[in-house]
PDB file of C-alpha atoms and ligand atoms in Angstrom:
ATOM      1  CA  UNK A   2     146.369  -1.130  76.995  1.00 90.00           C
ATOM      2  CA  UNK A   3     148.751  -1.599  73.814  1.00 96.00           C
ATOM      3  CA  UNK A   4     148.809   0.666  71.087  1.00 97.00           C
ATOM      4  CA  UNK A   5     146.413  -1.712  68.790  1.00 98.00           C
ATOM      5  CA  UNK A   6     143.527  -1.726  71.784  1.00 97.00           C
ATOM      6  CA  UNK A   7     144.068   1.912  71.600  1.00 98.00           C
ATOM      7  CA  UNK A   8     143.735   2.319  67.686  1.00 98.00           C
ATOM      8  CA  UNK A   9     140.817   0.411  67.899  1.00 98.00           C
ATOM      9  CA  UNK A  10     139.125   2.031  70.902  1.00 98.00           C
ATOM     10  CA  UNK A  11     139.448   5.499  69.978  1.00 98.00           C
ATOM     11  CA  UNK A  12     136.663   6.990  68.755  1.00 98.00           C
ATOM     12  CA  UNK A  13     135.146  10.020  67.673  1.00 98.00           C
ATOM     13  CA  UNK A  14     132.438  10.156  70.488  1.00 98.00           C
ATOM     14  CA  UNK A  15     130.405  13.173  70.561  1.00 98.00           C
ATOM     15  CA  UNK A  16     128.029  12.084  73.808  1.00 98.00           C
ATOM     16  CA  UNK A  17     130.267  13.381  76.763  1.00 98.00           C
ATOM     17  CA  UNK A  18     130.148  13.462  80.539  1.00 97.00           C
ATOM     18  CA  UNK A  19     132.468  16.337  82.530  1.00 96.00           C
ATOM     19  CA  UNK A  20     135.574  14.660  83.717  1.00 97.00           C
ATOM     20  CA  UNK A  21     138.330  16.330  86.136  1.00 97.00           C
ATOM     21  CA  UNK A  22     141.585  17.329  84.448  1.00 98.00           C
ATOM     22  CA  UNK A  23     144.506  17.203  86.563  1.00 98.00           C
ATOM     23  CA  UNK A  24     147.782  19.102  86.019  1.00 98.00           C
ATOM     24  CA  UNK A  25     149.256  15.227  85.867  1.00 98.00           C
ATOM     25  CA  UNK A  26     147.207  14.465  83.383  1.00 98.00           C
ATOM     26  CA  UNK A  27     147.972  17.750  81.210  1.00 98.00           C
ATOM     27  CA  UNK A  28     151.334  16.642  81.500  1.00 98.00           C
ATOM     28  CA  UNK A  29     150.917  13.326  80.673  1.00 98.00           C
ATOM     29  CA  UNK A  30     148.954  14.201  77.594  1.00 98.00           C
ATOM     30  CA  UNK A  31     151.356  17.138  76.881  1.00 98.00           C
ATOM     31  CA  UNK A  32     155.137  14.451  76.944  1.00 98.00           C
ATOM     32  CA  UNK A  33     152.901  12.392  74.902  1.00 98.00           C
ATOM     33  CA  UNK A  34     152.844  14.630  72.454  1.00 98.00           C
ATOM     34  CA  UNK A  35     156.102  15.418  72.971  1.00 98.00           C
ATOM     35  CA  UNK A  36     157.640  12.067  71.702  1.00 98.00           C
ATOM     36  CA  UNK A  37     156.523  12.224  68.271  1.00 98.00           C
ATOM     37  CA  UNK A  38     159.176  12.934  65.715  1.00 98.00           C
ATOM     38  CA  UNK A  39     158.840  15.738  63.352  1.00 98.00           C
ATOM     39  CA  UNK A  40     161.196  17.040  60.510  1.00 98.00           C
ATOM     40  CA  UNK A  41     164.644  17.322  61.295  1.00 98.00           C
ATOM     41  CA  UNK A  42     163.544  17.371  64.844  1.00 98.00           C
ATOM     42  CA  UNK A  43     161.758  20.652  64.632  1.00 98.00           C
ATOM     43  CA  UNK A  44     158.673  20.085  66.967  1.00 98.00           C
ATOM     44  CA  UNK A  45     156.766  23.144  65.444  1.00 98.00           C
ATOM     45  CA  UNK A  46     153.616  22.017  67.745  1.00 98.00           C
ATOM     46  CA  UNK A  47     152.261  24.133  70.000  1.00 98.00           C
ATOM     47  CA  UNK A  48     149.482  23.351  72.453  1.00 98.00           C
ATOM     48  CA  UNK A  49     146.681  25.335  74.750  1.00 98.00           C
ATOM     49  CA  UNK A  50     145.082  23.247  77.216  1.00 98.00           C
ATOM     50  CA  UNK A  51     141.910  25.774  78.243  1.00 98.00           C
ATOM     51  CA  UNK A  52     140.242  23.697  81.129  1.00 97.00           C
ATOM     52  CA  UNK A  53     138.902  26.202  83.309  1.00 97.00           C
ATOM     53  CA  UNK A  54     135.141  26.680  83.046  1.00 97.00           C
ATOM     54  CA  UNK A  55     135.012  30.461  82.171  1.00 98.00           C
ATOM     55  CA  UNK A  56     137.457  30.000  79.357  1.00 98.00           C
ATOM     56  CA  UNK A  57     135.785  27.011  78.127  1.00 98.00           C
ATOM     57  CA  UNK A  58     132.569  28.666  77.832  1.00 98.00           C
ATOM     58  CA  UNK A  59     134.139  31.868  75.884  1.00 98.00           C
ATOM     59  CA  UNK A  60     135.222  28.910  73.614  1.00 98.00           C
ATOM     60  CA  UNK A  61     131.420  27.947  72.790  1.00 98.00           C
ATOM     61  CA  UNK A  62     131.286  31.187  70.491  1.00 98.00           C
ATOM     62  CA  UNK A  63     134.286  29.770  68.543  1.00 98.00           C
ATOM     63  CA  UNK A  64     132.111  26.437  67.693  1.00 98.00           C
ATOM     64  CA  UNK A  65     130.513  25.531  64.564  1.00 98.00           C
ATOM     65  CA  UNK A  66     126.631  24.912  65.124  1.00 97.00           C
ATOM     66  CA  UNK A  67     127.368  21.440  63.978  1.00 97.00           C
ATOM     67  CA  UNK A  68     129.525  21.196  67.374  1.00 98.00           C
ATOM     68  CA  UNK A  69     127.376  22.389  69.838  1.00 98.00           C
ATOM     69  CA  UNK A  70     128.070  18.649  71.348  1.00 98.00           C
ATOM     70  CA  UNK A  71     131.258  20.027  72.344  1.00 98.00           C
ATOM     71  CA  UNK A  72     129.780  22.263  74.571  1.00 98.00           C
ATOM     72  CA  UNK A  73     130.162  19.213  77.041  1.00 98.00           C
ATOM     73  CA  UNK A  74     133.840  19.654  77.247  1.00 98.00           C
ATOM     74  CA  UNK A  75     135.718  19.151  80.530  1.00 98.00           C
ATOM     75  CA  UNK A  76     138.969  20.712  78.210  1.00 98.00           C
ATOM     76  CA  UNK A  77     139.746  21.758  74.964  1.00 98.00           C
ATOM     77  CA  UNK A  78     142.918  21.344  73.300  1.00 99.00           C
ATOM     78  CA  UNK A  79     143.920  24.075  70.676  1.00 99.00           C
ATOM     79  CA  UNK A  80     146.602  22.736  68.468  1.00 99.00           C
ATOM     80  CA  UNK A  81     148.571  25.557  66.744  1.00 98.00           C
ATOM     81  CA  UNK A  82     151.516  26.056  64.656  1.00 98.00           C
ATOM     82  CA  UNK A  83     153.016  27.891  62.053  1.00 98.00           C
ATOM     83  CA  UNK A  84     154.585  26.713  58.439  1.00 98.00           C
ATOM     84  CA  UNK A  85     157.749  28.555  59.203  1.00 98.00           C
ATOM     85  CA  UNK A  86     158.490  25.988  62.077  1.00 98.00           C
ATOM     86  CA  UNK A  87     158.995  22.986  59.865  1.00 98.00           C
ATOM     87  CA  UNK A  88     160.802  22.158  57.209  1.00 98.00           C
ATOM     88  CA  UNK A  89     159.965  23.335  53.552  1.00 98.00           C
ATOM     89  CA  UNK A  90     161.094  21.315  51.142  1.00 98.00           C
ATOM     90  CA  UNK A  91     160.098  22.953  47.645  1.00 98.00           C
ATOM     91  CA  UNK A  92     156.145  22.305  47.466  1.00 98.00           C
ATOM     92  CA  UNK A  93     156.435  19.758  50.757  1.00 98.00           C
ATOM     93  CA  UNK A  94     155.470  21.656  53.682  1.00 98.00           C
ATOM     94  CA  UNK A  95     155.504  19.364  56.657  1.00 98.00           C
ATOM     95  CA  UNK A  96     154.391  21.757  59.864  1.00 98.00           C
ATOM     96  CA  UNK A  97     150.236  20.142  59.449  1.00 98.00           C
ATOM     97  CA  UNK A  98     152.052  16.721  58.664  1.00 98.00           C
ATOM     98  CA  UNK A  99     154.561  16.871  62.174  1.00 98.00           C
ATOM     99  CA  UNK A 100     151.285  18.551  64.290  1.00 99.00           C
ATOM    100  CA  UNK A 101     148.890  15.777  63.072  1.00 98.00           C
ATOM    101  CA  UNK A 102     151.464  13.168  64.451  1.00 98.00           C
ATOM    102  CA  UNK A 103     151.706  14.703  67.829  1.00 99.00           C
ATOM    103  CA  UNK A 104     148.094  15.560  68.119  1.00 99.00           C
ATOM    104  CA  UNK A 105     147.555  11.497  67.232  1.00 98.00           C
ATOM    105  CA  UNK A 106     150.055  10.963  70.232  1.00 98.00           C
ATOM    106  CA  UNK A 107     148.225  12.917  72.307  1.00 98.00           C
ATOM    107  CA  UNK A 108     144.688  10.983  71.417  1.00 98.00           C
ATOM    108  CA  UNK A 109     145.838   7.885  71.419  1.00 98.00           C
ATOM    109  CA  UNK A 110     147.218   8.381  75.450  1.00 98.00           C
ATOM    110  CA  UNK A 111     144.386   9.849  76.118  1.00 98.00           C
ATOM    111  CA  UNK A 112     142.084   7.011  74.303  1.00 98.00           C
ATOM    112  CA  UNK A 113     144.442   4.605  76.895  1.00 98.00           C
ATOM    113  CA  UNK A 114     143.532   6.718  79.658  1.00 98.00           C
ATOM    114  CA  UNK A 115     139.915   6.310  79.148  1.00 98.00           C
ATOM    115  CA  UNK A 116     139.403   9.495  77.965  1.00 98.00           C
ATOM    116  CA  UNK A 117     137.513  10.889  74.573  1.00 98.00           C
ATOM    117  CA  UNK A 118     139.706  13.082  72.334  1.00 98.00           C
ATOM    118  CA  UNK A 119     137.725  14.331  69.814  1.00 98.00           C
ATOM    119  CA  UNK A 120     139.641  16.634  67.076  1.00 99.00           C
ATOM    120  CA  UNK A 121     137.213  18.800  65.273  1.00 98.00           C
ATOM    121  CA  UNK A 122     137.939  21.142  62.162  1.00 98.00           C
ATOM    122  CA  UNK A 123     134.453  23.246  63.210  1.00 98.00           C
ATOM    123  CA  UNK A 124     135.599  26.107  64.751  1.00 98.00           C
ATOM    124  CA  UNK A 125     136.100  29.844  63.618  1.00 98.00           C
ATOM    125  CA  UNK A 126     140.226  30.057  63.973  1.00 98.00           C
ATOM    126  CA  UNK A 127     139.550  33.984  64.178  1.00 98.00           C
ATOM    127  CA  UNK A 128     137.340  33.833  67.346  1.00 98.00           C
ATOM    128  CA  UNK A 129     139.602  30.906  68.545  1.00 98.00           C
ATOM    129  CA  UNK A 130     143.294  33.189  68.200  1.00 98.00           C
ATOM    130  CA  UNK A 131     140.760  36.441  69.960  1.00 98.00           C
ATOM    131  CA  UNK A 132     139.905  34.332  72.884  1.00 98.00           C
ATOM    132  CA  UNK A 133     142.940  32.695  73.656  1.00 98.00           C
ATOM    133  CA  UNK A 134     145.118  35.195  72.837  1.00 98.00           C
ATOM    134  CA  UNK A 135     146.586  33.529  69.801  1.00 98.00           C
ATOM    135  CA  UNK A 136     149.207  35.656  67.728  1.00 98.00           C
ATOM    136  CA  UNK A 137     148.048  36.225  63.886  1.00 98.00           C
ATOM    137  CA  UNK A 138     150.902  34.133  62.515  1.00 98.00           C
ATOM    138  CA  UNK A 139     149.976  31.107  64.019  1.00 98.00           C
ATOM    139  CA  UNK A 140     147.556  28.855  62.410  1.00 98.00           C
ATOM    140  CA  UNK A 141     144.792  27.150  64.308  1.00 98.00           C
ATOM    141  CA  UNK A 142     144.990  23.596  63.076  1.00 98.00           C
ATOM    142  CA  UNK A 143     142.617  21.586  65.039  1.00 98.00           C
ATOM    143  CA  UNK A 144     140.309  21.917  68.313  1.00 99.00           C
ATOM    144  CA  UNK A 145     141.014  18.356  70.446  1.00 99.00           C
ATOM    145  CA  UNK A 146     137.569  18.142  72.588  1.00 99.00           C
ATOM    146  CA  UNK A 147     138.317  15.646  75.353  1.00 98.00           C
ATOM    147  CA  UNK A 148     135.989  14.554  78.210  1.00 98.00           C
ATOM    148  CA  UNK A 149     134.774  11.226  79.659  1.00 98.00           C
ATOM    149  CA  UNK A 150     132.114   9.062  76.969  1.00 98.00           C
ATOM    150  CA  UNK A 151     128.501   9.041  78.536  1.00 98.00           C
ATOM    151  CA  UNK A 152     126.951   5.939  78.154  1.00 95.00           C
ATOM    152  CA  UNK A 153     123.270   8.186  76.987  1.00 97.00           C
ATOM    153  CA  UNK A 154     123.418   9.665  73.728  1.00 97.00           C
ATOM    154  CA  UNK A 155     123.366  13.465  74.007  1.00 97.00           C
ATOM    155  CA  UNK A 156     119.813  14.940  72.798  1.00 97.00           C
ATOM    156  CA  UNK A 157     121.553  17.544  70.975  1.00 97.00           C
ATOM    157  CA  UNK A 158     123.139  15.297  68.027  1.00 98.00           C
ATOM    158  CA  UNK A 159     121.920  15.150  64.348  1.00 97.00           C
ATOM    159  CA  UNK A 160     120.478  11.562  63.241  1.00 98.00           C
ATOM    160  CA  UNK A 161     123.915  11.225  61.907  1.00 98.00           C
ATOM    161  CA  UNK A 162     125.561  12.518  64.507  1.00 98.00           C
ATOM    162  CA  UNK A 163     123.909  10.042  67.225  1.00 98.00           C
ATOM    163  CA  UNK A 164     123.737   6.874  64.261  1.00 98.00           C
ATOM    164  CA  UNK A 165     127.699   7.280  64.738  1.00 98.00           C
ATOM    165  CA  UNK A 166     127.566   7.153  68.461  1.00 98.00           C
ATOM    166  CA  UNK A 167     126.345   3.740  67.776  1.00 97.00           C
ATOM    167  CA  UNK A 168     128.436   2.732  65.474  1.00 97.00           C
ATOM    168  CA  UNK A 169     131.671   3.731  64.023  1.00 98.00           C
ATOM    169  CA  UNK A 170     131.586   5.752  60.840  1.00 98.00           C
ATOM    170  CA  UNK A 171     132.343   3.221  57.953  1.00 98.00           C
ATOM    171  CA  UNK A 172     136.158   2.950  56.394  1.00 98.00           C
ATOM    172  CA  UNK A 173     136.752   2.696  52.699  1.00 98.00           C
ATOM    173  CA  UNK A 174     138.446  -1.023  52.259  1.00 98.00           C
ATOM    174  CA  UNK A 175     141.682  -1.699  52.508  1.00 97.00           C
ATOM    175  CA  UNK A 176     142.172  -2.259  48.695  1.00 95.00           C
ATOM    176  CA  UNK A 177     140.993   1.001  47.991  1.00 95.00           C
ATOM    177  CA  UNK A 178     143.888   2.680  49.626  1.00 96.00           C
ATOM    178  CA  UNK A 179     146.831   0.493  49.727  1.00 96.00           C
ATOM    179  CA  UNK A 180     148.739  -1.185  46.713  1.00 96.00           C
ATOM    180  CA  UNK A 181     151.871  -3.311  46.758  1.00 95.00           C
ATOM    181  CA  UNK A 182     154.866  -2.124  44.959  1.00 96.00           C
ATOM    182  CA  UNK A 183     153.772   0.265  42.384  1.00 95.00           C
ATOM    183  CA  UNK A 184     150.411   1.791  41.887  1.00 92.00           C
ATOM    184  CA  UNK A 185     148.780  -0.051  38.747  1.00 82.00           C
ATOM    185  CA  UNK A 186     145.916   1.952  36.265  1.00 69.00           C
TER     186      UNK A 186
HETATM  187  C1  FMN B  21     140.698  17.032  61.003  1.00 87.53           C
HETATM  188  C2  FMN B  21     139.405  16.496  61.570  1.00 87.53           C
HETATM  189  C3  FMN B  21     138.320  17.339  61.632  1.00 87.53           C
HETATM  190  C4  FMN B  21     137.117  16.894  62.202  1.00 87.53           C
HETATM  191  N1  FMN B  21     136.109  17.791  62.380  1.00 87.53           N
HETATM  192  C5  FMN B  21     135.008  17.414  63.060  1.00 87.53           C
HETATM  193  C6  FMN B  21     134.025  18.374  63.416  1.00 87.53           C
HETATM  194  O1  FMN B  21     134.139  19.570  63.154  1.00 87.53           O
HETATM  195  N2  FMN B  21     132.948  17.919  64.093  1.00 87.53           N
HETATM  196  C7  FMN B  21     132.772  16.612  64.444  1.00 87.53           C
HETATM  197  O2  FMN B  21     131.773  16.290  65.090  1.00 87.53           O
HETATM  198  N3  FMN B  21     133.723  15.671  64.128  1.00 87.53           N
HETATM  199  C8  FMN B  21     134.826  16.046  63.467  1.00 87.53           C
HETATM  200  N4  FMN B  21     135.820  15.110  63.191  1.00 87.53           N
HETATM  201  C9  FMN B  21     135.645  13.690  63.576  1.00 87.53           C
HETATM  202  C10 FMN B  21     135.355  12.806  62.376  1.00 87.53           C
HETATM  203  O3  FMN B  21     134.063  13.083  61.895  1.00 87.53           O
HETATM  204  C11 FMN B  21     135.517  11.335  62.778  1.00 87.53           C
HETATM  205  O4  FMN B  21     136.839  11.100  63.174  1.00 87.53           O
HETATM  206  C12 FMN B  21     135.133  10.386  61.640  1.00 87.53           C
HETATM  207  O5  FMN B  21     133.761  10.504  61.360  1.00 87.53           O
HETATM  208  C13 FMN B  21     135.434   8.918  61.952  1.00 87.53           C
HETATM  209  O6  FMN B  21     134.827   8.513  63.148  1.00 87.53           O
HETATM  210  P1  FMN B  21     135.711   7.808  64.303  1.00 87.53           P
HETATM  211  O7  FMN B  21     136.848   8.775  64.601  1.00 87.53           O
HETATM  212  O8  FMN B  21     134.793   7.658  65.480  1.00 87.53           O
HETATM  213  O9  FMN B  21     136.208   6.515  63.782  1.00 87.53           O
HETATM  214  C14 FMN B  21     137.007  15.540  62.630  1.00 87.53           C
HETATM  215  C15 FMN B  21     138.107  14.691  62.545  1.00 87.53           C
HETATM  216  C16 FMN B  21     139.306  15.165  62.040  1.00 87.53           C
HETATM  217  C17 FMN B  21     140.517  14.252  62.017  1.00 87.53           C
END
């Protein structure tokens, strides 16, 4: 698969079937990650892969009702980090910026390896940092649920939630976001 299949394949599925997860393919996901630049270099990323069943059903009491889909997890990827571990220049702050690129690594290989990667901002970070073990001065910056997409629509999605299993969640148009050589209005 080439990196535009994978753009365009990855979704934000929410209807998941358990899948096994491999040390290789921790790994995999993990150098994945690993490749993206960041700010001078400074790779302030930080990952916990929490795949084993008891720990991924302490993890249910950090969801959001709205995510009880995720319940379905075969692993859950905490992404952490902390602003101190990127550069800060005057009001730019670029630790969120340098994690988001390295998270999208990590989706997109794992979109190529036929897998769902689901980031989700629905979580309590305080209940996340108790169970895993998280020190305070980290920041909990996204939850990457990844499993394998069932072809049935889980029963416990919202109308929403199971219209966007069928189709994908509609983009604002290219015009809307993009302008060529200075920005005019
Ligand atoms: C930072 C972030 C937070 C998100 N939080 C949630 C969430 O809490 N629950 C959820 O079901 N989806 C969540 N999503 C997924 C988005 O709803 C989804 O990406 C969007 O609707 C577009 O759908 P698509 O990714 O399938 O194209 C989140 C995505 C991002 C990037």
């Amino acid at each position: 698969m080439d990196v535009s299949q994978a753009i365009k394949e990855r979704r934000a599925y929410r209807s998941l079937i358990s899948v096994r997860i491999p040390d290789d393919l921790i790994e995999d996901l993990a150098r994945s990650a690993q490749l993206a630049p960041s700010c001078f270099n400074n790779q302030p990323w930080r990952f916990v892969f929490v795949r084993s069943p008891e720990m991924l059903e302490r993890m249910h009491e950090a969801l959001s009702s709205g995510n009880v889909w995720a319940h379905a997890a075969s692993m859950i990827i905490a992404v952490l980090s902390k602003k101190e571990d990127d550069c800060i220049i005057r009001d730019r702050i670029y630790y969120q910026f340098d994690c988001g690129l390295a998270a999208g690594f990590l989706i997109l290989r794992a979109t190529e390896l036929g897998l769902v990667a689901h980031p989700i901002a629905g979580y309590s970070p305080k209940k996340t940092k108790e169970i895993l073990g998280i020190p305070e001065e980290y920041q909990v910056i996204t939850l990457i649920i990844v499993g394998k997409h069932a072809e049935q629509i889980s029963p416990v999605l919202s109308d929403n939630q199971k219209a966007a299993e069928k189709k994908r969640p509609e983009r604002k148009k290219i015009s809307e976001f993009v302008s060529f050589d200075r920005i005019e209005g």
